[in-house]
Short mmCIF file of C-alpha atoms in Angstrom, two decimals:
data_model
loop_
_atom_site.label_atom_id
_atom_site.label_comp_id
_atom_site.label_asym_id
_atom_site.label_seq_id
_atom_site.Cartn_x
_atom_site.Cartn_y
_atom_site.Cartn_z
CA UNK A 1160 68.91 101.83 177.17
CA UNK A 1161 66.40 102.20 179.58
CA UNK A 1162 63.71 105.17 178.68
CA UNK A 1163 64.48 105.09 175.10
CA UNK A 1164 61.36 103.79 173.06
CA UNK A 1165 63.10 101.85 170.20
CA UNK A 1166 61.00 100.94 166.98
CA UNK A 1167 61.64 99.66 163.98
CA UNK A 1168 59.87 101.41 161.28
CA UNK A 1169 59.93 98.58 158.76
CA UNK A 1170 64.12 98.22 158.05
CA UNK A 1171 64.83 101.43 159.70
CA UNK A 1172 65.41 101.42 164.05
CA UNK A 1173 63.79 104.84 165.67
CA UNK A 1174 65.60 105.35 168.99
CA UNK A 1175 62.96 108.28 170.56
CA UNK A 1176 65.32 109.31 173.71
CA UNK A 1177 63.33 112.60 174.29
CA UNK A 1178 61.85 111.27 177.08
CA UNK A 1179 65.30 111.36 179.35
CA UNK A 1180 65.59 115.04 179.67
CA UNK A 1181 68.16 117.35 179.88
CA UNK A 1182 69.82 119.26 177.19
CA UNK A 1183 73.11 119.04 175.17
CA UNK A 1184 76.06 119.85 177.04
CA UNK A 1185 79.41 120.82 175.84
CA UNK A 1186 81.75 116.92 176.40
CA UNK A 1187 85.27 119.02 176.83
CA UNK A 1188 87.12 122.32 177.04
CA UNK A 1189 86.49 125.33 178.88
CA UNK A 1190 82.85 125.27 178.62
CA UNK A 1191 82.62 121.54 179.51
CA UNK A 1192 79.56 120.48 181.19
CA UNK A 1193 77.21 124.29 180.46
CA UNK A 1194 74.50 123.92 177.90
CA UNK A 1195 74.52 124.13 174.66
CA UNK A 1196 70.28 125.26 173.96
CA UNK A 1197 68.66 128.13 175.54
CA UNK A 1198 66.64 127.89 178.69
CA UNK A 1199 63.28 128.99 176.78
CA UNK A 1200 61.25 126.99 175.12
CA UNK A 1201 59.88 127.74 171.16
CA UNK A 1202 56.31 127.73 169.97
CA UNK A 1203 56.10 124.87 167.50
CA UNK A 1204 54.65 127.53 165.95
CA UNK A 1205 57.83 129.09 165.24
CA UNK A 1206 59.34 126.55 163.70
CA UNK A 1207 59.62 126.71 159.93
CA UNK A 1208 61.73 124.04 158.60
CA UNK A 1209 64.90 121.45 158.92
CA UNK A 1210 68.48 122.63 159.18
CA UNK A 1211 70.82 119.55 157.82
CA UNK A 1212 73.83 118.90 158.92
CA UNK A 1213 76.78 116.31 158.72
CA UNK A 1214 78.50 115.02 161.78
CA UNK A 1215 82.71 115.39 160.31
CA UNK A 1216 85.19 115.18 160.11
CA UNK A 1217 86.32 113.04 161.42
CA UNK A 1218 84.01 110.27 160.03
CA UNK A 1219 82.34 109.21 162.75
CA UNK A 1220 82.33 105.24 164.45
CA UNK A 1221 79.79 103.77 166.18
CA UNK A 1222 81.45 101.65 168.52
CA UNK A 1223 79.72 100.01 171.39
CA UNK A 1224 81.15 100.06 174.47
CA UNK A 1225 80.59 97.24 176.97
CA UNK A 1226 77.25 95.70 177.40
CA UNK A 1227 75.67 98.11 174.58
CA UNK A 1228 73.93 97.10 171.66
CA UNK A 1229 74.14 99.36 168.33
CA UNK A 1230 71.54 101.43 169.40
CA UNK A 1231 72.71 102.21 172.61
CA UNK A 1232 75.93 103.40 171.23
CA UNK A 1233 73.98 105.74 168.61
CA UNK A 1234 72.35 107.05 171.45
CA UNK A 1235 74.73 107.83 173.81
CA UNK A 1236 76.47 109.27 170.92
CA UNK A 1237 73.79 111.33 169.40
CA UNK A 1238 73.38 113.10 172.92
CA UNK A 1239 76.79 114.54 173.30
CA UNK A 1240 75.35 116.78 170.09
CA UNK A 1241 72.67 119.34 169.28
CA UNK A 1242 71.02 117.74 166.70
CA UNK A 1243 67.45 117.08 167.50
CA UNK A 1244 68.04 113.89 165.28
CA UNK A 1245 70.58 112.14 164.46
CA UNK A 1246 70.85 109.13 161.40
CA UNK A 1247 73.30 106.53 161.86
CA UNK A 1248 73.96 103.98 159.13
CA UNK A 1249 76.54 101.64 160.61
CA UNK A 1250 77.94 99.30 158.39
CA UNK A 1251 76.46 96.26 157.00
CA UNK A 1252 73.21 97.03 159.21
CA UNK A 1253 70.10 99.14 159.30
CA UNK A 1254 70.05 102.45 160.09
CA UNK A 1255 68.97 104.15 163.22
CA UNK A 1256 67.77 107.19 163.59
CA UNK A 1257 67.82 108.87 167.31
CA UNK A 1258 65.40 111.38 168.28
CA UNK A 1259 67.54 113.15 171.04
CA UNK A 1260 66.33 116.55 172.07
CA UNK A 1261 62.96 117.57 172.66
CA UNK A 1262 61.70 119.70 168.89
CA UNK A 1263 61.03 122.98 171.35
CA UNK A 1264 64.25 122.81 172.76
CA UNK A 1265 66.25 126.00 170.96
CA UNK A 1266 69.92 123.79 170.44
CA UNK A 1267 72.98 125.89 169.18
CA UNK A 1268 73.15 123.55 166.35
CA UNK A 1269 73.10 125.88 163.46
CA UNK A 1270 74.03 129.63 163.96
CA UNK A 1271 71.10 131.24 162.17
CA UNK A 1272 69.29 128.00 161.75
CA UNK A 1273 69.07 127.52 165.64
CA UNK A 1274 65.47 129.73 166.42
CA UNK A 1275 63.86 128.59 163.15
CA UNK A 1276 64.60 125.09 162.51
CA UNK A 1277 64.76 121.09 163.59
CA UNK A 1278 68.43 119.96 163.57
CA UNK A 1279 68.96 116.82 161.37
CA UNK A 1280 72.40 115.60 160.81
CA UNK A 1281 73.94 112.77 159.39
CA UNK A 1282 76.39 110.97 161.60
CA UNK A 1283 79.12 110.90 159.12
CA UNK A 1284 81.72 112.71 156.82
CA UNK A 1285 81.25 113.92 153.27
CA UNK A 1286 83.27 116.21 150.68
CA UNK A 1287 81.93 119.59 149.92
CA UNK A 1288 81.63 118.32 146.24
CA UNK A 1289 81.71 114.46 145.37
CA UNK A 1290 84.35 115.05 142.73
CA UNK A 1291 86.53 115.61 145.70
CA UNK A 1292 85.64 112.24 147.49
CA UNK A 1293 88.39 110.62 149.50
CA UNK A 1294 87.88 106.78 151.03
CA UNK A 1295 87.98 107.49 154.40
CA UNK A 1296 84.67 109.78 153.73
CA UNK A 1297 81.52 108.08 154.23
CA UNK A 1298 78.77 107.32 151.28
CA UNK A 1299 75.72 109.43 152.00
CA UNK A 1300 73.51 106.97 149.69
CA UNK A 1301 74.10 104.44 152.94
CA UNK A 1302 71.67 106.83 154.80
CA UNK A 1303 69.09 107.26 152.65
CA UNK A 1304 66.43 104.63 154.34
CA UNK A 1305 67.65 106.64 157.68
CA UNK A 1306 66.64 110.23 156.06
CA UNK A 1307 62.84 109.04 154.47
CA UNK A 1308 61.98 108.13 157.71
CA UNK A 1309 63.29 111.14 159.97
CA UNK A 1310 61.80 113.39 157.50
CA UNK A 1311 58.79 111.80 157.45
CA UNK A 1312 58.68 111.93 161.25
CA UNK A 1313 59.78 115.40 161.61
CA UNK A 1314 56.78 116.94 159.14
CA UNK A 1315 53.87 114.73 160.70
CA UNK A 1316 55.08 116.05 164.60
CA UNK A 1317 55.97 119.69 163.15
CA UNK A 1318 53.14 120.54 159.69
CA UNK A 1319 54.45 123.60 159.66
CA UNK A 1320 58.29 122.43 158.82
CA UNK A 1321 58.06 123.78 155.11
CA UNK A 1322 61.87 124.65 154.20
CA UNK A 1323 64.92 122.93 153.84
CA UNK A 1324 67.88 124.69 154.73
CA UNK A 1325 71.73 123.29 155.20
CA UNK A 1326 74.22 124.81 158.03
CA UNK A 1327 76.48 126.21 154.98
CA UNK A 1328 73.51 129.14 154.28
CA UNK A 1329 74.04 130.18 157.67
CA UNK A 1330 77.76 130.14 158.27
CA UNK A 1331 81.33 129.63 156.56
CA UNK A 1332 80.95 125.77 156.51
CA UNK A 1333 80.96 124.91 152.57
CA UNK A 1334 81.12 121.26 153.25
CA UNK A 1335 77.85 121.03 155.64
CA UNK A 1336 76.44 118.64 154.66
CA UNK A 1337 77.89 118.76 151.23
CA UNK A 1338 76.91 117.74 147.93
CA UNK A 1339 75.31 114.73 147.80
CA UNK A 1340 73.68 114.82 151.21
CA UNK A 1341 72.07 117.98 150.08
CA UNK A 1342 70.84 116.64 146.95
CA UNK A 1343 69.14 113.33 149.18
CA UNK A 1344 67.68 115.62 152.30
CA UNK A 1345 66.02 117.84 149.06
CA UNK A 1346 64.71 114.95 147.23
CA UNK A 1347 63.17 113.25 150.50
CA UNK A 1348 62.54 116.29 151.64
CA UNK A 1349 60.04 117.40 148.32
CA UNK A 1350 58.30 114.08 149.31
CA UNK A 1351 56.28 115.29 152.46
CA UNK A 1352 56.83 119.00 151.72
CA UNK A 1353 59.65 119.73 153.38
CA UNK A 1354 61.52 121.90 150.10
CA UNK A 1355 65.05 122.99 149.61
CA UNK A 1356 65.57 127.01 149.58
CA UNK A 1357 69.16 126.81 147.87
CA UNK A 1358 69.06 130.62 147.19
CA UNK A 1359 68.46 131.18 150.87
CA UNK A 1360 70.77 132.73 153.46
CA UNK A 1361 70.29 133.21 157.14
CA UNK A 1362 69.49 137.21 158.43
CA UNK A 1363 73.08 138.14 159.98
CA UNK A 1364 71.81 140.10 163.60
CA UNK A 1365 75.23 142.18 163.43
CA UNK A 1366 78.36 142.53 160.89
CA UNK A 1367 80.16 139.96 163.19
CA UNK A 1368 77.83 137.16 162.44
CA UNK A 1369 78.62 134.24 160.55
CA UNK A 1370 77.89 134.38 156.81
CA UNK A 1371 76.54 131.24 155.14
CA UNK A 1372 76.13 131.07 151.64
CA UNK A 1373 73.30 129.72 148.89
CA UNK A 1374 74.04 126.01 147.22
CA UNK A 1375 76.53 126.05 144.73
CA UNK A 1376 75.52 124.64 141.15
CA UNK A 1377 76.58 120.97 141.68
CA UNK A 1378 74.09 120.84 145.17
CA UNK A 1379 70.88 122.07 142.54
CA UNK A 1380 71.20 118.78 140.47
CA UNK A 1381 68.11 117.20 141.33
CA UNK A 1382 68.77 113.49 142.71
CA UNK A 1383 68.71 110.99 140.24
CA UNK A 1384 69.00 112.97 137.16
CA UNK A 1385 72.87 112.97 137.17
CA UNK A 1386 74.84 115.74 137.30
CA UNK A 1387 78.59 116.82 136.68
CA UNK A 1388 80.18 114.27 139.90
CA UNK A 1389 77.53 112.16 140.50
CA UNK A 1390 75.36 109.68 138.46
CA UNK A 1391 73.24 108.65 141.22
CA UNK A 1392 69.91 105.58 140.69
CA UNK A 1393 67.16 107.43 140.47
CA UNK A 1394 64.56 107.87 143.35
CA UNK A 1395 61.73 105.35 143.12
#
């Protein structure tokens, strides 16, 4: 796609389309074609941390359309959202991570998390709790390669991206980006700083606000130490 600076970062593609401007636009309904990210600008300054996210459900496919290659697809995808990245792990092949908005762009992509934080979502569907898997949900382990290197990018563009939050402590959304997502974006996230607040809940500006809540018990099980629905390898 032309003004998208692909790389591949050693088994993982980095699709950087910041470069085409614009910002995310609602696709359909009533609001379809107004933005979806304020008109001002942040500091970097401001911003303190990474707000994951998951993309379902549905589960998402990445499904090229004529004349595109995988990584067009994950881009043109990954700019109908407001994440600021996006990591794909299509099946059978590496993943690709898409840098889509611009990291000072303010994108409605987490409620409370929107002002303070770098939206990172997984382009796929997982259960609030693995015990509750279902086979049409996708396997977060697949996007592990994807989620070392966008953290890795995020903290050496933004130092001062210190916390880890996840869009369920800042609204009603128990399954974003549920349990075993959480427990990968905190163990790559403790490599290059970036650390999990589980106790944490966004400030709610007025009693109509959404309410998020902290991690339940089964998110806290650090990766690769086990835990009640999930036995996962254990980090090298």
């Amino acid at each position: 796609m032309a003004g998208v600076i692909v790389t591949d970062m050693g088994g993982v593609i980095l699709a950087d389309a910041r470069g085409l401007g614009g910002v995310p636009r609602y696709v359909r309904g009533k609001n379809e074609g107004k933005a979806r990210a304020y008109s001002r600008r942040r500091k970097m300054s401001r911003i303190v941390g990474v707000g994951g996210h998951h993309w379902g459900p549905p589960s998402p496919s990445l499904v090229p359309h004529r004349g595109e290659t995988i990584v067009d697809a994950a881009v043109r995808r990954s700019l109908s959202t407001v994440y600021h990245v996006n990591v794909w792990a299509p099946h059978g092949l590496p993943c690709v991570v898409v840098l889509a908005w611009p990291f000072d762009l303010v994108t409605w992509h987490g409620n409370g998390l929107n002002y303070p934080t770098i939206g990172l979502a997984l382009a796929g569907n997982f259960p609030a709790l693995e015990a509750e898997r279902h086979p049409a949900q996708n396997d977060p382990l697949d996007f592990m390669p994807g989620i070392h290197v966008a953290l890795e990018l995020i903290k050496r563009e933004v130092p001062n991206a210190v916390h880890l939050y996840t869009h369920s402590q800042a609204a009603p959304k128990p399954a974003d980006p549920g349990e075993l997502a959480a427990r990968l974006l905190a163990a790559e996230g403790a490599r290059v700083g970036i650390l999990a607040d589980p106790d944490w809940t966004a400030p709610r500006p007025k009693p109509t606000s959404p309410k998020g809540q902290p991690w339940p018990a089964e998110w806290r099980v650090p990766f690769g130490t086990g835990g009640r629905a999930y036995d996962g390898p254990e980090v090298a």
